[in-house]
Amino acid sequence: EAQVTQNPRYLITVTGKKLTVTCSQNMNHEYMSWYRQDPGLGLRQIYYSMNVEVTDKGDVPEGYKVSRKEKRNFPLILESPSPNQTSLYFCASSGIAEYTDTQYFGPGTRLTVL
Amino acid sequence: AQSVSQHNHHVILSEAASLELGCNYSYGGTVNLFWYVQYPGQHLQLLLKYFSGDPLVKGIKGFEAEFIKSKFSFNLRKPSVQWSDTAEYFCAAYGSARQLTFGSGTQLTVLP
């Protein structure tokens, strides 16, 4: 089954404790992306990747890091989480014709930073 | 910068009522447009998309949207809503920035 998986689905942590949210897709997609969803703000893109070893900032990259060492994986790293990073995070992927291709979304990771 | 606006933040309808959700984008070049739906507790799913051609696009579950270039709009419609349509709806646009820009979302509540 074609899918995007994220782990963990729920995470409660404390300020400053490094964490990683994993994202994996099994559709051989080149394009992967991370979004955060906040009430009243919709989804805002954090980082995206056009292919292995190619990443770029989205609209709200501050406080986040990503890596793309393998095509299927695109982890989101919070080196020193802060309470304003409490949010719902979605990973997505699509084919290289990203302008015309549908993005497939993962189930989401709800992060709470105390 | 590219942006997408959804002016209806929360819409409440009774079953069988007609639905129209507004979406406007602010990009003058070629743009691809999408409507996504998020049911409670679930991830986003594609409802429909417009790339080119017929400006009236039909999607899943009886939804349709009309692309009006002169108005920079891509409104979502459904002739008769059901209780199961209760969800949050997001309009999104791809422009040359290689980013999918989302609107702030419209929460639709359908009363049985």
mmCIF file of C-alpha atoms in Angstrom:
data_model
loop_
_atom_site.group_PDB
_atom_site.id
_atom_site.type_symbol
_atom_site.label_atom_id
_atom_site.label_comp_id
_atom_site.label_asym_id
_atom_site.label_seq_id
_atom_site.Cartn_x
_atom_site.Cartn_y
_atom_site.Cartn_z
ATOM 1 C CA GLU A 1 0.000 0.000 0.000
ATOM 2 C CA ALA A 2 1.324 3.412 -0.983
ATOM 3 C CA GLN A 3 1.795 5.488 2.105
ATOM 4 C CA VAL A 4 3.733 8.048 4.081
ATOM 5 C CA THR A 5 4.491 7.048 7.644
ATOM 6 C CA GLN A 6 5.549 9.215 10.540
ATOM 7 C CA ASN A 7 6.848 8.342 13.982
ATOM 8 C CA PRO A 8 6.053 9.024 16.670
ATOM 9 C CA ARG A 9 2.415 10.014 16.290
ATOM 10 C CA TYR A 10 2.350 11.762 19.645
ATOM 11 C CA LEU A 11 5.253 13.235 21.587
ATOM 12 C CA ILE A 12 5.478 15.260 24.769
ATOM 13 C CA THR A 13 8.896 16.641 25.592
ATOM 14 C CA VAL A 14 10.597 19.415 27.527
ATOM 15 C CA THR A 15 12.311 22.543 26.343
ATOM 16 C CA GLY A 16 15.799 21.946 25.017
ATOM 17 C CA LYS A 17 15.671 18.170 24.670
ATOM 18 C CA LYS A 18 16.649 17.230 21.134
ATOM 19 C CA LEU A 19 14.156 15.162 19.206
ATOM 20 C CA THR A 20 13.687 13.635 15.764
ATOM 21 C CA VAL A 21 10.447 12.905 13.965
ATOM 22 C CA THR A 22 10.883 10.324 11.250
ATOM 23 C CA CYS A 23 9.133 10.290 7.881
ATOM 24 C CA SER A 24 9.252 7.520 5.341
ATOM 25 C CA GLN A 25 7.511 6.975 2.011
ATOM 26 C CA ASN A 26 7.289 3.849 -0.128
ATOM 27 C CA MET A 27 6.318 5.463 -3.437
ATOM 28 C CA ASN A 28 9.823 6.262 -4.701
ATOM 29 C CA HIS A 29 8.949 9.955 -4.626
ATOM 30 C CA GLU A 30 11.679 12.494 -5.199
ATOM 31 C CA TYR A 31 9.946 15.413 -3.475
ATOM 32 C CA MET A 32 9.373 15.396 0.280
ATOM 33 C CA SER A 33 8.257 18.146 2.597
ATOM 34 C CA TRP A 34 7.469 19.006 6.207
ATOM 35 C CA TYR A 35 4.580 21.202 7.338
ATOM 36 C CA ARG A 36 3.305 22.395 10.654
ATOM 37 C CA GLN A 37 -0.381 23.001 11.228
ATOM 38 C CA ASP A 38 -1.558 25.585 13.728
ATOM 39 C CA PRO A 39 -5.133 26.752 14.371
ATOM 40 C CA GLY A 40 -6.085 29.663 12.153
ATOM 41 C CA LEU A 41 -2.824 29.506 10.223
ATOM 42 C CA GLY A 42 -3.388 26.448 8.064
ATOM 43 C CA LEU A 43 -0.341 24.487 7.015
ATOM 44 C CA ARG A 44 3.007 26.196 6.698
ATOM 45 C CA GLN A 45 5.955 24.595 5.017
ATOM 46 C CA ILE A 46 9.076 24.101 7.135
ATOM 47 C CA TYR A 47 11.525 22.452 4.748
ATOM 48 C CA TYR A 48 11.360 20.568 1.506
ATOM 49 C CA SER A 49 13.647 18.310 -0.468
ATOM 50 C CA MET A 50 13.770 17.863 -4.209
ATOM 51 C CA ASN A 51 15.896 14.723 -4.018
ATOM 52 C CA VAL A 52 18.623 12.997 -2.035
ATOM 53 C CA GLU A 53 21.037 15.504 -0.473
ATOM 54 C CA VAL A 54 18.964 18.430 -1.797
ATOM 55 C CA THR A 55 17.010 20.380 0.820
ATOM 56 C CA ASP A 56 15.659 23.911 1.005
ATOM 57 C CA LYS A 57 13.908 26.165 3.469
ATOM 58 C CA GLY A 58 10.195 26.683 3.411
ATOM 59 C CA ASP A 59 8.271 29.499 5.061
ATOM 60 C CA VAL A 60 9.063 28.700 8.717
ATOM 61 C CA PRO A 61 12.438 26.915 8.954
ATOM 62 C CA GLU A 62 13.749 28.515 12.152
ATOM 63 C CA GLY A 63 14.453 25.987 14.874
ATOM 64 C CA TYR A 64 14.296 22.983 12.562
ATOM 65 C CA LYS A 65 16.763 20.856 10.637
ATOM 66 C CA VAL A 66 16.240 18.153 8.054
ATOM 67 C CA SER A 67 18.344 15.646 6.194
ATOM 68 C CA ARG A 68 17.790 13.554 3.075
ATOM 69 C CA LYS A 69 20.383 10.815 2.968
ATOM 70 C CA GLU A 70 18.039 8.284 1.430
ATOM 71 C CA LYS A 71 15.243 8.806 -1.029
ATOM 72 C CA ARG A 72 12.569 7.273 1.156
ATOM 73 C CA ASN A 73 13.394 9.041 4.444
ATOM 74 C CA PHE A 74 13.170 12.692 5.450
ATOM 75 C CA PRO A 75 13.558 13.168 9.217
ATOM 76 C CA LEU A 76 12.714 16.428 10.959
ATOM 77 C CA ILE A 77 15.105 17.386 13.734
ATOM 78 C CA LEU A 78 14.477 19.837 16.543
ATOM 79 C CA GLU A 79 17.869 20.468 18.153
ATOM 80 C CA SER A 80 16.517 22.514 21.049
ATOM 81 C CA PRO A 81 12.712 22.474 21.078
ATOM 82 C CA SER A 82 10.815 25.409 22.512
ATOM 83 C CA PRO A 83 7.134 25.740 23.505
ATOM 84 C CA ASN A 84 6.333 27.709 20.326
ATOM 85 C CA GLN A 85 7.128 24.558 18.380
ATOM 86 C CA THR A 86 4.144 22.823 19.930
ATOM 87 C CA SER A 87 2.135 21.934 16.863
ATOM 88 C CA LEU A 88 0.817 19.241 14.556
ATOM 89 C CA TYR A 89 3.428 18.192 12.016
ATOM 90 C CA PHE A 90 2.812 16.573 8.649
ATOM 91 C CA CYS A 91 5.234 15.011 6.255
ATOM 92 C CA ALA A 92 4.304 14.796 2.582
ATOM 93 C CA SER A 93 5.769 13.421 -0.626
ATOM 94 C CA SER A 94 5.152 13.633 -4.347
ATOM 95 C CA GLY A 95 6.724 12.839 -7.696
ATOM 96 C CA ILE A 96 9.297 15.137 -9.264
ATOM 97 C CA ALA A 97 6.685 16.934 -11.370
ATOM 98 C CA GLU A 98 5.733 18.639 -8.173
ATOM 99 C CA TYR A 99 3.794 21.408 -9.798
ATOM 100 C CA THR A 100 1.337 18.954 -11.197
ATOM 101 C CA ASP A 101 1.586 16.097 -8.778
ATOM 102 C CA THR A 102 -0.556 15.507 -5.757
ATOM 103 C CA GLN A 103 1.186 15.528 -2.411
ATOM 104 C CA TYR A 104 0.532 12.527 -0.207
ATOM 105 C CA PHE A 105 0.426 13.287 3.482
ATOM 106 C CA GLY A 106 1.433 11.252 6.484
ATOM 107 C CA PRO A 107 -0.880 10.805 9.489
ATOM 108 C CA GLY A 108 0.672 13.634 11.473
ATOM 109 C CA THR A 109 2.745 13.959 14.632
ATOM 110 C CA ARG A 110 1.326 15.937 17.507
ATOM 111 C CA LEU A 111 4.201 17.509 19.422
ATOM 112 C CA THR A 112 3.906 19.218 22.786
ATOM 113 C CA VAL A 113 6.928 21.057 24.178
ATOM 114 C CA LEU A 114 6.641 21.907 27.863
ATOM 115 C CA ALA B 1 5.049 36.336 -2.468
ATOM 116 C CA GLN B 2 2.448 33.747 -3.248
ATOM 117 C CA SER B 3 -0.467 33.543 -0.842
ATOM 118 C CA VAL B 4 -3.808 31.794 -0.542
ATOM 119 C CA SER B 5 -6.792 33.265 1.278
ATOM 120 C CA GLN B 6 -9.803 31.487 2.641
ATOM 121 C CA HIS B 7 -12.190 34.033 4.049
ATOM 122 C CA ASN B 8 -14.670 31.674 5.654
ATOM 123 C CA HIS B 9 -13.127 30.386 8.855
ATOM 124 C CA HIS B 10 -16.127 28.419 10.055
ATOM 125 C CA VAL B 11 -19.232 27.474 8.103
ATOM 126 C CA ILE B 12 -22.233 25.787 9.662
ATOM 127 C CA LEU B 13 -24.859 24.200 7.422
ATOM 128 C CA SER B 14 -27.769 21.850 7.741
ATOM 129 C CA GLU B 15 -27.778 18.602 5.806
ATOM 130 C CA ALA B 16 -28.879 18.991 2.172
ATOM 131 C CA ALA B 17 -27.857 22.636 2.073
ATOM 132 C CA SER B 18 -25.595 23.800 -0.726
ATOM 133 C CA LEU B 19 -21.982 24.641 -0.001
ATOM 134 C CA GLU B 20 -19.586 27.155 -1.437
ATOM 135 C CA LEU B 21 -16.207 27.815 0.161
ATOM 136 C CA GLY B 22 -14.153 30.697 -1.114
ATOM 137 C CA CYS B 23 -10.498 30.558 -2.085
ATOM 138 C CA ASN B 24 -8.411 33.335 -3.604
ATOM 139 C CA TYR B 25 -4.752 33.203 -4.547
ATOM 140 C CA SER B 26 -2.333 35.999 -5.194
ATOM 141 C CA TYR B 27 -0.022 34.774 -7.901
ATOM 142 C CA GLY B 28 -0.150 36.092 -11.436
ATOM 143 C CA GLY B 29 1.695 33.343 -13.266
ATOM 144 C CA THR B 30 0.795 29.772 -14.002
ATOM 145 C CA VAL B 31 -0.604 28.223 -10.888
ATOM 146 C CA ASN B 32 -1.896 24.789 -9.992
ATOM 147 C CA LEU B 33 -4.684 24.678 -7.449
ATOM 148 C CA PHE B 34 -5.861 22.059 -4.999
ATOM 149 C CA TRP B 35 -8.513 21.477 -2.402
ATOM 150 C CA TYR B 36 -7.638 19.142 0.449
ATOM 151 C CA VAL B 37 -9.934 17.858 3.185
ATOM 152 C CA GLN B 38 -8.998 16.858 6.718
ATOM 153 C CA TYR B 39 -11.567 14.788 8.582
ATOM 154 C CA PRO B 40 -11.368 14.894 12.376
ATOM 155 C CA GLY B 41 -8.213 13.163 13.578
ATOM 156 C CA GLN B 42 -7.072 12.246 10.090
ATOM 157 C CA HIS B 43 -4.462 13.442 7.644
ATOM 158 C CA LEU B 44 -5.084 15.561 4.589
ATOM 159 C CA GLN B 45 -6.649 13.962 1.553
ATOM 160 C CA LEU B 46 -6.953 15.399 -1.921
ATOM 161 C CA LEU B 47 -10.468 16.388 -2.967
ATOM 162 C CA LEU B 48 -9.679 17.786 -6.392
ATOM 163 C CA LYS B 49 -7.066 19.649 -8.371
ATOM 164 C CA TYR B 50 -6.801 22.036 -11.300
ATOM 165 C CA PHE B 51 -3.827 22.182 -13.643
ATOM 166 C CA SER B 52 -5.224 23.382 -16.964
ATOM 167 C CA GLY B 53 -8.122 22.913 -19.349
ATOM 168 C CA ASP B 54 -11.742 22.897 -18.253
ATOM 169 C CA PRO B 55 -12.021 25.411 -15.390
ATOM 170 C CA LEU B 56 -14.781 23.371 -13.764
ATOM 171 C CA VAL B 57 -13.136 20.512 -11.943
ATOM 172 C CA LYS B 58 -14.948 17.593 -10.415
ATOM 173 C CA GLY B 59 -13.513 15.759 -7.453
ATOM 174 C CA ILE B 60 -14.424 12.978 -5.101
ATOM 175 C CA LYS B 61 -17.568 12.759 -2.973
ATOM 176 C CA GLY B 62 -19.573 15.089 -5.192
ATOM 177 C CA PHE B 63 -17.343 18.129 -4.760
ATOM 178 C CA GLU B 64 -16.437 20.455 -7.595
ATOM 179 C CA ALA B 65 -14.499 23.675 -7.954
ATOM 180 C CA GLU B 66 -14.390 26.421 -10.522
ATOM 181 C CA PHE B 67 -11.216 28.202 -11.522
ATOM 182 C CA ILE B 68 -11.886 31.830 -12.459
ATOM 183 C CA LYS B 69 -8.608 33.316 -13.605
ATOM 184 C CA SER B 70 -9.867 36.899 -13.774
ATOM 185 C CA LYS B 71 -10.911 36.738 -10.143
ATOM 186 C CA PHE B 72 -7.931 34.684 -8.931
ATOM 187 C CA SER B 73 -10.458 32.364 -7.363
ATOM 188 C CA PHE B 74 -10.930 28.626 -6.992
ATOM 189 C CA ASN B 75 -14.128 28.164 -4.990
ATOM 190 C CA LEU B 76 -15.243 24.761 -3.776
ATOM 191 C CA ARG B 77 -18.879 23.733 -4.170
ATOM 192 C CA LYS B 78 -21.191 20.897 -3.339
ATOM 193 C CA PRO B 79 -24.923 20.954 -4.158
ATOM 194 C CA SER B 80 -26.063 19.036 -1.086
ATOM 195 C CA VAL B 81 -23.862 18.441 1.958
ATOM 196 C CA GLN B 82 -24.052 15.501 4.310
ATOM 197 C CA TRP B 83 -23.198 15.160 7.966
ATOM 198 C CA SER B 84 -20.124 13.149 6.920
ATOM 199 C CA ASP B 85 -18.745 16.222 5.131
ATOM 200 C CA THR B 86 -17.954 17.778 8.504
ATOM 201 C CA ALA B 87 -14.233 18.465 8.221
ATOM 202 C CA GLU B 88 -11.663 21.162 7.670
ATOM 203 C CA TYR B 89 -11.076 22.188 4.074
ATOM 204 C CA PHE B 90 -7.856 23.663 2.763
ATOM 205 C CA CYS B 91 -7.218 25.397 -0.504
ATOM 206 C CA ALA B 92 -3.623 25.244 -1.772
ATOM 207 C CA ALA B 93 -1.632 26.586 -4.688
ATOM 208 C CA TYR B 94 1.610 25.762 -6.446
ATOM 209 C CA GLY B 95 3.383 28.574 -8.225
ATOM 210 C CA SER B 96 6.926 29.030 -9.385
ATOM 211 C CA ALA B 97 8.244 29.063 -5.819
ATOM 212 C CA ARG B 98 8.188 25.257 -5.830
ATOM 213 C CA GLN B 99 6.195 25.406 -2.655
ATOM 214 C CA LEU B 100 2.677 24.344 -1.967
ATOM 215 C CA THR B 101 1.069 27.274 -0.163
ATOM 216 C CA PHE B 102 -2.005 26.563 1.932
ATOM 217 C CA GLY B 103 -4.836 28.789 3.001
ATOM 218 C CA SER B 104 -5.735 28.996 6.675
ATOM 219 C CA GLY B 105 -8.536 26.483 6.292
ATOM 220 C CA THR B 106 -12.334 26.490 6.643
ATOM 221 C CA GLN B 107 -13.992 24.378 9.277
ATOM 222 C CA LEU B 108 -17.270 23.011 7.940
ATOM 223 C CA THR B 109 -19.843 21.730 10.410
ATOM 224 C CA VAL B 110 -22.890 19.986 8.975
ATOM 225 C CA LEU B 111 -25.809 19.614 11.355
ATOM 226 C CA PRO B 112 -27.910 16.468 11.006
#
